[in-house]
mmCIF file with all atom_site columns, C-alpha atoms in Angstrom:
data_model
loop_
_atom_site.group_PDB
_atom_site.id
_atom_site.type_symbol
_atom_site.label_atom_id
_atom_site.label_alt_id
_atom_site.label_comp_id
_atom_site.label_asym_id
_atom_site.label_entity_id
_atom_site.label_seq_id
_atom_site.pdbx_PDB_ins_code
_atom_site.Cartn_x
_atom_site.Cartn_y
_atom_site.Cartn_z
_atom_site.occupancy
_atom_site.B_iso_or_equiv
_atom_site.pdbx_formal_charge
_atom_site.auth_seq_id
_atom_site.auth_comp_id
_atom_site.auth_asym_id
_atom_site.auth_atom_id
_atom_site.pdbx_PDB_model_num
ATOM 1   C CA . UNK A 1 1   ? -3.363  21.570  1.333   1.00 0.00 ? 1   UNK A CA 1
ATOM 2   C CA . UNK A 1 2   ? -0.946  19.021  -0.211  1.00 0.00 ? 2   UNK A CA 1
ATOM 3   C CA . UNK A 1 3   ? -2.680  15.489  1.071   1.00 0.00 ? 3   UNK A CA 1
ATOM 4   C CA . UNK A 1 4   ? -5.318  13.718  -0.913  1.00 0.00 ? 4   UNK A CA 1
ATOM 5   C CA . UNK A 1 5   ? -8.365  14.408  1.234   1.00 0.00 ? 5   UNK A CA 1
ATOM 6   C CA . UNK A 1 6   ? -11.301 12.237  1.196   1.00 0.00 ? 6   UNK A CA 1
ATOM 7   C CA . UNK A 1 7   ? -14.933 11.354  2.623   1.00 0.00 ? 7   UNK A CA 1
ATOM 8   C CA . UNK A 1 8   ? -16.326 8.328   3.572   1.00 0.00 ? 8   UNK A CA 1
ATOM 9   C CA . UNK A 1 9   ? -19.972 8.276   4.292   1.00 0.00 ? 9   UNK A CA 1
ATOM 10  C CA . UNK A 1 10  ? -23.443 6.317   4.424   1.00 0.00 ? 10  UNK A CA 1
ATOM 11  C CA . UNK A 1 11  ? -25.530 8.594   3.578   1.00 0.00 ? 11  UNK A CA 1
ATOM 12  C CA . UNK A 1 12  ? -29.963 7.268   3.151   1.00 0.00 ? 12  UNK A CA 1
ATOM 13  C CA . UNK A 1 13  ? -32.480 8.807   0.852   1.00 0.00 ? 13  UNK A CA 1
ATOM 14  C CA . UNK A 1 14  ? -32.835 12.611  1.949   1.00 0.00 ? 14  UNK A CA 1
ATOM 15  C CA . UNK A 1 15  ? -29.163 13.359  2.751   1.00 0.00 ? 15  UNK A CA 1
ATOM 16  C CA . UNK A 1 16  ? -29.633 11.328  6.477   1.00 0.00 ? 16  UNK A CA 1
ATOM 17  C CA . UNK A 1 17  ? -26.730 10.038  7.784   1.00 0.00 ? 17  UNK A CA 1
ATOM 18  C CA . UNK A 1 18  ? -27.719 9.743   11.681  1.00 0.00 ? 18  UNK A CA 1
ATOM 19  C CA . UNK A 1 19  ? -29.925 9.391   14.421  1.00 0.00 ? 19  UNK A CA 1
ATOM 20  C CA . UNK A 1 20  ? -29.276 9.991   17.835  1.00 0.00 ? 20  UNK A CA 1
ATOM 21  C CA . UNK A 1 21  ? -25.485 10.582  17.762  1.00 0.00 ? 21  UNK A CA 1
ATOM 22  C CA . UNK A 1 22  ? -25.474 7.226   16.496  1.00 0.00 ? 22  UNK A CA 1
ATOM 23  C CA . UNK A 1 23  ? -25.640 5.864   12.625  1.00 0.00 ? 23  UNK A CA 1
ATOM 24  C CA . UNK A 1 24  ? -29.058 5.264   11.209  1.00 0.00 ? 24  UNK A CA 1
ATOM 25  C CA . UNK A 1 25  ? -28.819 1.663   11.351  1.00 0.00 ? 25  UNK A CA 1
ATOM 26  C CA . UNK A 1 26  ? -26.716 -1.618  11.559  1.00 0.00 ? 26  UNK A CA 1
ATOM 27  C CA . UNK A 1 27  ? -25.200 -2.214  8.074   1.00 0.00 ? 27  UNK A CA 1
ATOM 28  C CA . UNK A 1 28  ? -22.357 -5.026  8.430   1.00 0.00 ? 28  UNK A CA 1
ATOM 29  C CA . UNK A 1 29  ? -21.384 -4.730  4.843   1.00 0.00 ? 29  UNK A CA 1
ATOM 30  C CA . UNK A 1 30  ? -20.901 -0.914  5.387   1.00 0.00 ? 30  UNK A CA 1
ATOM 31  C CA . UNK A 1 31  ? -18.938 -1.666  8.169   1.00 0.00 ? 31  UNK A CA 1
ATOM 32  C CA . UNK A 1 32  ? -16.887 -4.129  6.407   1.00 0.00 ? 32  UNK A CA 1
ATOM 33  C CA . UNK A 1 33  ? -16.743 -1.775  3.665   1.00 0.00 ? 33  UNK A CA 1
ATOM 34  C CA . UNK A 1 34  ? -15.441 1.481   5.762   1.00 0.00 ? 34  UNK A CA 1
ATOM 35  C CA . UNK A 1 35  ? -12.639 -0.972  7.670   1.00 0.00 ? 35  UNK A CA 1
ATOM 36  C CA . UNK A 1 36  ? -11.163 -2.208  4.147   1.00 0.00 ? 36  UNK A CA 1
ATOM 37  C CA . UNK A 1 37  ? -11.029 1.283   2.996   1.00 0.00 ? 37  UNK A CA 1
ATOM 38  C CA . UNK A 1 38  ? -9.408  3.278   5.877   1.00 0.00 ? 38  UNK A CA 1
ATOM 39  C CA . UNK A 1 39  ? -7.698  0.997   7.418   1.00 0.00 ? 39  UNK A CA 1
ATOM 40  C CA . UNK A 1 40  ? -4.090  2.091   7.054   1.00 0.00 ? 40  UNK A CA 1
ATOM 41  C CA . UNK A 1 41  ? -4.679  5.535   6.111   1.00 0.00 ? 41  UNK A CA 1
ATOM 42  C CA . UNK A 1 42  ? -5.829  8.906   8.783   1.00 0.00 ? 42  UNK A CA 1
ATOM 43  C CA . UNK A 1 43  ? -9.219  9.484   9.744   1.00 0.00 ? 43  UNK A CA 1
ATOM 44  C CA . UNK A 1 44  ? -10.262 12.828  10.638  1.00 0.00 ? 44  UNK A CA 1
ATOM 45  C CA . UNK A 1 45  ? -13.651 13.186  13.176  1.00 0.00 ? 45  UNK A CA 1
ATOM 46  C CA . UNK A 1 46  ? -15.773 15.739  14.863  1.00 0.00 ? 46  UNK A CA 1
ATOM 47  C CA . UNK A 1 47  ? -15.856 15.084  18.828  1.00 0.00 ? 47  UNK A CA 1
ATOM 48  C CA . UNK A 1 48  ? -19.111 13.974  18.492  1.00 0.00 ? 48  UNK A CA 1
ATOM 49  C CA . UNK A 1 49  ? -18.401 11.017  16.110  1.00 0.00 ? 49  UNK A CA 1
ATOM 50  C CA . UNK A 1 50  ? -15.025 10.304  18.336  1.00 0.00 ? 50  UNK A CA 1
ATOM 51  C CA . UNK A 1 51  ? -17.391 9.962   21.222  1.00 0.00 ? 51  UNK A CA 1
ATOM 52  C CA . UNK A 1 52  ? -19.893 7.493   19.473  1.00 0.00 ? 52  UNK A CA 1
ATOM 53  C CA . UNK A 1 53  ? -16.835 4.935   18.871  1.00 0.00 ? 53  UNK A CA 1
ATOM 54  C CA . UNK A 1 54  ? -17.382 2.506   21.742  1.00 0.00 ? 54  UNK A CA 1
ATOM 55  C CA . UNK A 1 55  ? -14.121 1.239   22.222  1.00 0.00 ? 55  UNK A CA 1
ATOM 56  C CA . UNK A 1 56  ? -12.114 4.582   21.624  1.00 0.00 ? 56  UNK A CA 1
ATOM 57  C CA . UNK A 1 57  ? -9.620  5.044   18.401  1.00 0.00 ? 57  UNK A CA 1
ATOM 58  C CA . UNK A 1 58  ? -10.237 2.833   15.164  1.00 0.00 ? 58  UNK A CA 1
ATOM 59  C CA . UNK A 1 59  ? -7.081  -0.075  14.840  1.00 0.00 ? 59  UNK A CA 1
ATOM 60  C CA . UNK A 1 60  ? -4.752  0.126   12.192  1.00 0.00 ? 60  UNK A CA 1
ATOM 61  C CA . UNK A 1 61  ? -5.839  3.931   11.145  1.00 0.00 ? 61  UNK A CA 1
ATOM 62  C CA . UNK A 1 62  ? -4.000  7.306   12.835  1.00 0.00 ? 62  UNK A CA 1
ATOM 63  C CA . UNK A 1 63  ? -7.288  8.343   14.572  1.00 0.00 ? 63  UNK A CA 1
ATOM 64  C CA . UNK A 1 64  ? -7.661  12.135  14.692  1.00 0.00 ? 64  UNK A CA 1
ATOM 65  C CA . UNK A 1 65  ? -10.637 14.075  16.606  1.00 0.00 ? 65  UNK A CA 1
ATOM 66  C CA . UNK A 1 66  ? -11.286 17.516  15.746  1.00 0.00 ? 66  UNK A CA 1
ATOM 67  C CA . UNK A 1 67  ? -12.663 19.688  19.170  1.00 0.00 ? 67  UNK A CA 1
ATOM 68  C CA . UNK A 1 68  ? -12.269 22.780  20.404  1.00 0.00 ? 68  UNK A CA 1
ATOM 69  C CA . UNK A 1 69  ? -12.288 22.178  23.818  1.00 0.00 ? 69  UNK A CA 1
ATOM 70  C CA . UNK A 1 70  ? -8.370  22.264  24.929  1.00 0.00 ? 70  UNK A CA 1
ATOM 71  C CA . UNK A 1 71  ? -8.700  19.667  27.741  1.00 0.00 ? 71  UNK A CA 1
ATOM 72  C CA . UNK A 1 72  ? -10.342 16.790  25.656  1.00 0.00 ? 72  UNK A CA 1
ATOM 73  C CA . UNK A 1 73  ? -7.832  13.603  25.905  1.00 0.00 ? 73  UNK A CA 1
ATOM 74  C CA . UNK A 1 74  ? -9.003  10.334  24.914  1.00 0.00 ? 74  UNK A CA 1
ATOM 75  C CA . UNK A 1 75  ? -6.905  6.524   24.164  1.00 0.00 ? 75  UNK A CA 1
ATOM 76  C CA . UNK A 1 76  ? -6.136  6.237   20.868  1.00 0.00 ? 76  UNK A CA 1
ATOM 77  C CA . UNK A 1 77  ? -6.478  9.849   19.352  1.00 0.00 ? 77  UNK A CA 1
ATOM 78  C CA . UNK A 1 78  ? -4.414  12.864  18.467  1.00 0.00 ? 78  UNK A CA 1
ATOM 79  C CA . UNK A 1 79  ? -6.505  15.968  18.735  1.00 0.00 ? 79  UNK A CA 1
ATOM 80  C CA . UNK A 1 80  ? -6.885  18.729  16.387  1.00 0.00 ? 80  UNK A CA 1
ATOM 81  C CA . UNK A 1 81  ? -8.580  22.221  16.993  1.00 0.00 ? 81  UNK A CA 1
ATOM 82  C CA . UNK A 1 82  ? -9.096  22.813  13.301  1.00 0.00 ? 82  UNK A CA 1
ATOM 83  C CA . UNK A 1 83  ? -9.825  20.958  10.274  1.00 0.00 ? 83  UNK A CA 1
ATOM 84  C CA . UNK A 1 84  ? -6.738  22.692  8.480   1.00 0.00 ? 84  UNK A CA 1
ATOM 85  C CA . UNK A 1 85  ? -4.368  21.463  11.785  1.00 0.00 ? 85  UNK A CA 1
ATOM 86  C CA . UNK A 1 86  ? -5.955  18.205  11.619  1.00 0.00 ? 86  UNK A CA 1
ATOM 87  C CA . UNK A 1 87  ? -4.764  17.923  8.032   1.00 0.00 ? 87  UNK A CA 1
ATOM 88  C CA . UNK A 1 88  ? -1.687  19.070  8.612   1.00 0.00 ? 88  UNK A CA 1
ATOM 89  C CA . UNK A 1 89  ? -1.139  16.334  11.467  1.00 0.00 ? 89  UNK A CA 1
ATOM 90  C CA . UNK A 1 90  ? -1.922  13.307  9.295   1.00 0.00 ? 90  UNK A CA 1
ATOM 91  C CA . UNK A 1 91  ? 1.114   11.202  9.023   1.00 0.00 ? 91  UNK A CA 1
ATOM 92  C CA . UNK A 1 92  ? 0.085   7.973   7.440   1.00 0.00 ? 92  UNK A CA 1
ATOM 93  C CA . UNK A 1 93  ? 0.902   7.696   3.473   1.00 0.00 ? 93  UNK A CA 1
ATOM 94  C CA . UNK A 1 94  ? -2.424  7.831   0.643   1.00 0.00 ? 94  UNK A CA 1
ATOM 95  C CA . UNK A 1 95  ? -5.607  8.699   1.340   1.00 0.00 ? 95  UNK A CA 1
ATOM 96  C CA . UNK A 1 96  ? -6.722  11.064  4.774   1.00 0.00 ? 96  UNK A CA 1
ATOM 97  C CA . UNK A 1 97  ? -10.253 10.448  5.365   1.00 0.00 ? 97  UNK A CA 1
ATOM 98  C CA . UNK A 1 98  ? -13.342 12.426  6.549   1.00 0.00 ? 98  UNK A CA 1
ATOM 99  C CA . UNK A 1 99  ? -15.495 10.299  8.862   1.00 0.00 ? 99  UNK A CA 1
ATOM 100 C CA . UNK A 1 100 ? -18.228 12.471  10.071  1.00 0.00 ? 100 UNK A CA 1
ATOM 101 C CA . UNK A 1 101 ? -19.742 14.054  11.579  1.00 0.00 ? 101 UNK A CA 1
ATOM 102 C CA . UNK A 1 102 ? -22.030 16.952  9.657   1.00 0.00 ? 102 UNK A CA 1
ATOM 103 C CA . UNK A 1 103 ? -20.188 19.743  10.537  1.00 0.00 ? 103 UNK A CA 1
ATOM 104 C CA . UNK A 1 104 ? -17.109 18.331  9.775   1.00 0.00 ? 104 UNK A CA 1
ATOM 105 C CA . UNK A 1 105 ? -18.398 16.913  6.400   1.00 0.00 ? 105 UNK A CA 1
ATOM 106 C CA . UNK A 1 106 ? -19.498 20.105  5.496   1.00 0.00 ? 106 UNK A CA 1
ATOM 107 C CA . UNK A 1 107 ? -16.362 22.233  6.223   1.00 0.00 ? 107 UNK A CA 1
ATOM 108 C CA . UNK A 1 108 ? -14.444 19.277  4.453   1.00 0.00 ? 108 UNK A CA 1
ATOM 109 C CA . UNK A 1 109 ? -16.787 19.065  1.652   1.00 0.00 ? 109 UNK A CA 1
ATOM 110 C CA . UNK A 1 110 ? -15.160 22.082  -0.532  1.00 0.00 ? 110 UNK A CA 1
ATOM 111 C CA . UNK A 1 111 ? -11.592 20.471  -0.296  1.00 0.00 ? 111 UNK A CA 1
ATOM 112 C CA . UNK A 1 112 ? -12.596 16.957  -0.649  1.00 0.00 ? 112 UNK A CA 1
ATOM 113 C CA . UNK A 1 113 ? -11.543 15.169  -4.063  1.00 0.00 ? 113 UNK A CA 1
ATOM 114 C CA . UNK A 1 114 ? -13.015 11.845  -3.974  1.00 0.00 ? 114 UNK A CA 1
ATOM 115 C CA . UNK A 1 115 ? -16.509 10.752  -1.881  1.00 0.00 ? 115 UNK A CA 1
ATOM 116 C CA . UNK A 1 116 ? -16.581 7.327   -0.597  1.00 0.00 ? 116 UNK A CA 1
ATOM 117 C CA . UNK A 1 117 ? -20.489 6.683   -0.419  1.00 0.00 ? 117 UNK A CA 1
ATOM 118 C CA . UNK A 1 118 ? -22.620 3.832   0.930   1.00 0.00 ? 118 UNK A CA 1
ATOM 119 C CA . UNK A 1 119 ? -25.799 5.035   -0.611  1.00 0.00 ? 119 UNK A CA 1
ATOM 120 C CA . UNK A 1 120 ? -28.595 2.857   1.874   1.00 0.00 ? 120 UNK A CA 1
ATOM 121 C CA . UNK A 1 121 ? -31.933 2.746   -0.525  1.00 0.00 ? 121 UNK A CA 1
ATOM 122 C CA . UNK A 1 122 ? -34.075 3.500   2.293   1.00 0.00 ? 122 UNK A CA 1
ATOM 123 C CA . UNK A 1 123 ? -35.944 6.238   4.025   1.00 0.00 ? 123 UNK A CA 1
ATOM 124 C CA . UNK A 1 124 ? -35.088 7.152   8.302   1.00 0.00 ? 124 UNK A CA 1
ATOM 125 C CA . UNK A 1 125 ? -38.020 9.628   8.971   1.00 0.00 ? 125 UNK A CA 1
ATOM 126 C CA . UNK A 1 126 ? -36.511 9.502   12.784  1.00 0.00 ? 126 UNK A CA 1
ATOM 127 C CA . UNK A 1 127 ? -32.770 10.497  10.738  1.00 0.00 ? 127 UNK A CA 1
ATOM 128 C CA . UNK A 1 128 ? -31.711 13.777  12.475  1.00 0.00 ? 128 UNK A CA 1
ATOM 129 C CA . UNK A 1 129 ? -28.011 14.934  11.332  1.00 0.00 ? 129 UNK A CA 1
ATOM 130 C CA . UNK A 1 130 ? -27.566 15.386  7.201   1.00 0.00 ? 130 UNK A CA 1
ATOM 131 C CA . UNK A 1 131 ? -24.587 15.241  4.734   1.00 0.00 ? 131 UNK A CA 1
ATOM 132 C CA . UNK A 1 132 ? -24.585 18.399  2.741   1.00 0.00 ? 132 UNK A CA 1
ATOM 133 C CA . UNK A 1 133 ? -26.086 18.339  -0.775  1.00 0.00 ? 133 UNK A CA 1
ATOM 134 C CA . UNK A 1 134 ? -23.979 17.048  -3.182  1.00 0.00 ? 134 UNK A CA 1
ATOM 135 C CA . UNK A 1 135 ? -23.853 18.595  -6.500  1.00 0.00 ? 135 UNK A CA 1
ATOM 136 C CA . UNK A 1 136 ? -23.241 15.500  -8.768  1.00 0.00 ? 136 UNK A CA 1
ATOM 137 C CA . UNK A 1 137 ? -22.602 17.965  -11.903 1.00 0.00 ? 137 UNK A CA 1
ATOM 138 C CA . UNK A 1 138 ? -18.988 18.499  -9.824  1.00 0.00 ? 138 UNK A CA 1
ATOM 139 C CA . UNK A 1 139 ? -17.826 14.852  -9.911  1.00 0.00 ? 139 UNK A CA 1
ATOM 140 C CA . UNK A 1 140 ? -17.310 11.718  -11.585 1.00 0.00 ? 140 UNK A CA 1
ATOM 141 C CA . UNK A 1 141 ? -18.400 8.394   -11.091 1.00 0.00 ? 141 UNK A CA 1
ATOM 142 C CA . UNK A 1 142 ? -15.528 6.368   -10.517 1.00 0.00 ? 142 UNK A CA 1
ATOM 143 C CA . UNK A 1 143 ? -17.123 2.927   -9.431  1.00 0.00 ? 143 UNK A CA 1
ATOM 144 C CA . UNK A 1 144 ? -20.814 1.840   -8.672  1.00 0.00 ? 144 UNK A CA 1
ATOM 145 C CA . UNK A 1 145 ? -21.361 -2.061  -6.801  1.00 0.00 ? 145 UNK A CA 1
ATOM 146 C CA . UNK A 1 146 ? -25.347 -2.381  -6.107  1.00 0.00 ? 146 UNK A CA 1
ATOM 147 C CA . UNK A 1 147 ? -26.316 -5.083  -3.240  1.00 0.00 ? 147 UNK A CA 1
ATOM 148 C CA . UNK A 1 148 ? -30.094 -6.266  -2.325  1.00 0.00 ? 148 UNK A CA 1
ATOM 149 C CA . UNK A 1 149 ? -30.893 -6.319  0.777   1.00 0.00 ? 149 UNK A CA 1
ATOM 150 C CA . UNK A 1 150 ? -29.930 -9.531  2.679   1.00 0.00 ? 150 UNK A CA 1
ATOM 151 C CA . UNK A 1 151 ? -30.191 -11.449 5.922   1.00 0.00 ? 151 UNK A CA 1
ATOM 152 C CA . UNK A 1 152 ? -27.421 -9.708  7.459   1.00 0.00 ? 152 UNK A CA 1
ATOM 153 C CA . UNK A 1 153 ? -28.341 -6.410  6.170   1.00 0.00 ? 153 UNK A CA 1
ATOM 154 C CA . UNK A 1 154 ? -31.674 -5.506  6.454   1.00 0.00 ? 154 UNK A CA 1
ATOM 155 C CA . UNK A 1 155 ? -31.753 -2.664  3.656   1.00 0.00 ? 155 UNK A CA 1
ATOM 156 C CA . UNK A 1 156 ? -30.348 -2.145  -0.095  1.00 0.00 ? 156 UNK A CA 1
ATOM 157 C CA . UNK A 1 157 ? -26.990 -0.428  -0.871  1.00 0.00 ? 157 UNK A CA 1
ATOM 158 C CA . UNK A 1 158 ? -24.744 0.774   -3.027  1.00 0.00 ? 158 UNK A CA 1
ATOM 159 C CA . UNK A 1 159 ? -21.319 1.623   -2.842  1.00 0.00 ? 159 UNK A CA 1
ATOM 160 C CA . UNK A 1 160 ? -20.201 4.300   -5.016  1.00 0.00 ? 160 UNK A CA 1
ATOM 161 C CA . UNK A 1 161 ? -16.998 5.934   -5.588  1.00 0.00 ? 161 UNK A CA 1
ATOM 162 C CA . UNK A 1 162 ? -17.112 10.078  -7.029  1.00 0.00 ? 162 UNK A CA 1
ATOM 163 C CA . UNK A 1 163 ? -13.893 12.264  -7.965  1.00 0.00 ? 163 UNK A CA 1
ATOM 164 C CA . UNK A 1 164 ? -14.148 15.851  -8.080  1.00 0.00 ? 164 UNK A CA 1
ATOM 165 C CA . UNK A 1 165 ? -14.001 17.016  -11.380 1.00 0.00 ? 165 UNK A CA 1
ATOM 166 C CA . UNK A 1 166 ? -10.574 19.299  -12.400 1.00 0.00 ? 166 UNK A CA 1
#
């Protein structure tokens, strides 16, 4: 499609990514990492993910929401009615990030060249939203940073960047 499509996601054990329309847990280091990686770029998300952002579009980024609704409007967001239309609408240079939810990740994963994953080393039995299965044979590890739980981050986690093999 001509643009460098990436996905950024926090994944816990069992490929869990969410519960009740929100994140699995509050992990400040992941939020800071997400902001650092995506600021200055285009982010693409589904409607439920957009609606979960309490203050609307994320600052310093082009926010594109994919929805079937022809009447959807929310300040800070551009609207697209398909993944391909959202990708075409991306105007900022560099990576275009898929940020969720599960349906958008599933549709986009075959097109994604880079995965920015925060692995949360914990299980969440109440998770109800999951990332598609990742075949690690299709990916090369570019970087990994492991972190222990601390006073601000209640679970150990790793920042991992994977690139699709050609």
